[in-house]
Amino acid sequence: SESSMLPHQSGQNLPLGVPAQDLSNAVPGIYYSAVDPSQTVVHPYMLVPPGTYEATNQYASTIASTISGDSHTETHADNNMEADTGVRDSPGLQGLVRDYYRNLIPFHEIQNYRQELSGMLGDLGLYIPLVVTLSLRKQIGLAPTLIFSGLSNIITGLTFKVPMCVQPMKSIAAVALSSNLTESEIMASGILTGAIVLFLGLTNLITVINKIIPNSVVRGLQLGLALKFFSSALKLLHNSGKPSWSYENWVHWDGYLMGMFTLSFALVFVRSRNVPTALVLFLFGIIVAAARVAHAGEKIVFAAPDVHVVHFTQNDFKVGILEGAIPQVPTTLLNSCIAVCQLAEDLYPQRQTGVNVRSVSTSVGLINIIFCWFGGMPMCHGSGGLAGQHRFGARTNLSIIILGTCKFLLGLLFSAGLLELLKFFPQAILSALLALSSFELGAASRSGMSGSPDEIRAYLVTCCFTAFMGTSEGFVIGLVAYYLVAFFSMFVGSDEAIEEARSNMRTMKSDLVKYLTSIQPPTFSSRQWKRSSLSSS
């Protein structure tokens, strides 16, 4: 019987102890052995599942013969199994449905359903303030953003077997708030970013670009955008964040005192697993807004969602590439495609997640290329969002599918009334939430300070020019400054420093050559696509 025991390779983790009478709807495949849970029993046409019955050893020799190619024994074994257990060649509808949901969501990895539901709230700290602020300023539509971000969550949940987040593109959102971009300019930024990421992912150029753009420049860009983000948060307060000591500026729902309390609460509980900070503050703001609506005698009217096709001009795409795509693409490649794949592998090493650089970049690209045409806010995945949802308790894609369904229904049924209600939302709470988001974006750039002195200077140069001049200017100036210093370091300085700089340049050149020679063009055969995705993973 030992010859029939093969190493487990199916990725399934099915329970032991299936009684013989449950075999009528058994699905062909690979299951754990009843003798040794670390081994499996395999049959290409029929399944001998682990069970409490005594027939496992009886079929071991026939299965071994089947694997070795004895067709006579195979037929005899099949007939015996049908006679003894009633197993059929076709699994039946019930078995197909059970196998489909078992492969769709790894229910056996869910530790607690309450934690799974709590985990889906782990990334709302960024989603809520950005969507609410841009909607109130009429730079995006609330209904299409909720509907299409919900669909993106559902599609992502069906594609990846991890709690993969779908979050707004932070760089585009920061530029939109600071530069007051129009809806068509924001959507053009998303479409161009999605197209670039999709192309780089399908051609495997994503790793080459990530090597060319240094980490210090990317992190400096993030910190500069965080400062612009914080400036936009202050402008939501009275007198654009320049307080006076008048009673109206402080003791009011939109006053500085409420903003201070809200920000303090958010900073204290931002890492709590039991308190979804952004959701609590958002619900509190909704309650205050409802009270203000009632006090003003206004009526909330619920209407059909306003979903429309966005019309673009040539200038929209010009602004989109210069103001939106240039700062967003590097952070998307690093955070949404490369870092998230590494984090998924670290968090779920034993699971077939479907997460690899090509699949994630394809997901980001298609979501924006399709949904931005209809007013959906530019979205991406992110390692921070995945880590946040994991920290709050999510372990599977079930949490993402539920979150997407809630967003979709909210946008489809209540978005019009919700937008009217948000007009009375306390500006102090919204300002505090945006400030917290800017802190998170800035904290994500802290690795820029851990390099060499030259890298730290490039980090600060990029940050300052991004914050005080513009995103595209800051990115280009930071990139030029980095390579200018790297080039002249090979000729200026001590002998040790010159040799180190030349060694670093040779290493960079060899890495680029290696990555360029390993590039393969995209394939469109389903079999080749699956093989390429598995090898990338």
mmCIF file of N, CA and C in Angstrom, residues 14 17-18 27 30 50 99 108 125 144 148 174 191-192 200 206 308 322 369 383 520:
data_model
loop_
_atom_site.group_PDB
_atom_site.id
_atom_site.type_symbol
_atom_site.label_atom_id
_atom_site.label_comp_id
_atom_site.label_asym_id
_atom_site.label_seq_id
_atom_site.Cartn_x
_atom_site.Cartn_y
_atom_site.Cartn_z
ATOM 1 N N LEU A 14 -8.515 18.992 3.106
ATOM 2 C CA LEU A 14 -9.838 18.470 3.374
ATOM 3 C C LEU A 14 -9.837 17.639 4.651
ATOM 4 N N GLY A 17 -11.942 11.513 7.967
ATOM 5 C CA GLY A 17 -13.093 10.886 8.599
ATOM 6 C C GLY A 17 -14.356 10.906 7.773
ATOM 7 N N VAL A 18 -14.266 10.859 6.454
ATOM 8 C CA VAL A 18 -15.460 10.816 5.609
ATOM 9 C C VAL A 18 -15.999 9.391 5.595
ATOM 10 N N VAL A 27 -15.926 13.731 -5.530
ATOM 11 C CA VAL A 27 -15.353 14.408 -6.688
ATOM 12 C C VAL A 27 -13.961 13.859 -6.949
ATOM 13 N N ILE A 30 -7.474 14.720 -5.416
ATOM 14 C CA ILE A 30 -6.421 14.272 -4.517
ATOM 15 C C ILE A 30 -6.826 14.627 -3.096
ATOM 16 N N PRO A 50 -10.139 9.857 2.211
ATOM 17 C CA PRO A 50 -9.843 9.390 3.552
ATOM 18 C C PRO A 50 -11.150 9.097 4.263
ATOM 19 N N ASP A 99 -17.505 21.298 -4.638
ATOM 20 C CA ASP A 99 -16.111 21.436 -5.028
ATOM 21 C C ASP A 99 -15.811 22.853 -5.518
ATOM 22 N N HIS A 108 -11.668 26.463 5.253
ATOM 23 C CA HIS A 108 -10.966 25.799 6.344
ATOM 24 C C HIS A 108 -9.925 26.711 6.995
ATOM 25 N N GLY A 125 -9.842 53.133 6.395
ATOM 26 C CA GLY A 125 -9.280 54.379 6.897
ATOM 27 C C GLY A 125 -8.806 55.304 5.795
ATOM 28 N N PRO A 144 -20.986 55.980 -8.990
ATOM 29 C CA PRO A 144 -20.104 55.092 -9.772
ATOM 30 C C PRO A 144 -18.886 54.622 -8.990
ATOM 31 N N PHE A 148 -18.493 50.656 -8.753
ATOM 32 C CA PHE A 148 -17.378 50.016 -9.453
ATOM 33 C C PHE A 148 -16.260 49.600 -8.504
ATOM 34 N N ALA A 174 -4.169 62.626 -4.039
ATOM 35 C CA ALA A 174 -3.490 63.775 -3.444
ATOM 36 C C ALA A 174 -3.356 64.912 -4.456
ATOM 37 N N ILE A 191 -6.956 55.802 -16.244
ATOM 38 C CA ILE A 191 -6.871 54.997 -17.467
ATOM 39 C C ILE A 191 -5.422 54.877 -17.929
ATOM 40 N N LEU A 192 -4.684 55.986 -17.931
ATOM 41 C CA LEU A 192 -3.288 55.954 -18.373
ATOM 42 C C LEU A 192 -2.427 55.128 -17.421
ATOM 43 N N LEU A 200 3.392 46.933 -18.638
ATOM 44 C CA LEU A 200 4.628 46.535 -17.954
ATOM 45 C C LEU A 200 4.490 45.163 -17.316
ATOM 46 N N ILE A 206 8.079 45.171 -15.672
ATOM 47 C CA ILE A 206 7.794 45.815 -14.387
ATOM 48 C C ILE A 206 9.001 45.759 -13.458
ATOM 49 N N HIS A 308 -22.603 57.398 -15.639
ATOM 50 C CA HIS A 308 -22.529 57.941 -16.993
ATOM 51 C C HIS A 308 -21.164 57.659 -17.593
ATOM 52 N N LEU A 322 0.801 63.921 -16.973
ATOM 53 C CA LEU A 322 1.796 64.743 -16.290
ATOM 54 C C LEU A 322 1.529 64.847 -14.798
ATOM 55 N N ILE A 369 -8.720 50.594 -16.618
ATOM 56 C CA ILE A 369 -9.002 50.818 -18.037
ATOM 57 C C ILE A 369 -10.490 50.709 -18.323
ATOM 58 N N SER A 383 0.073 46.728 -0.495
ATOM 59 C CA SER A 383 0.560 45.903 0.606
ATOM 60 C C SER A 383 0.064 46.421 1.950
ATOM 61 N N GLN A 520 9.947 37.960 -21.425
ATOM 62 C CA GLN A 520 9.229 37.144 -22.397
ATOM 63 C C GLN A 520 7.982 37.893 -22.835
#
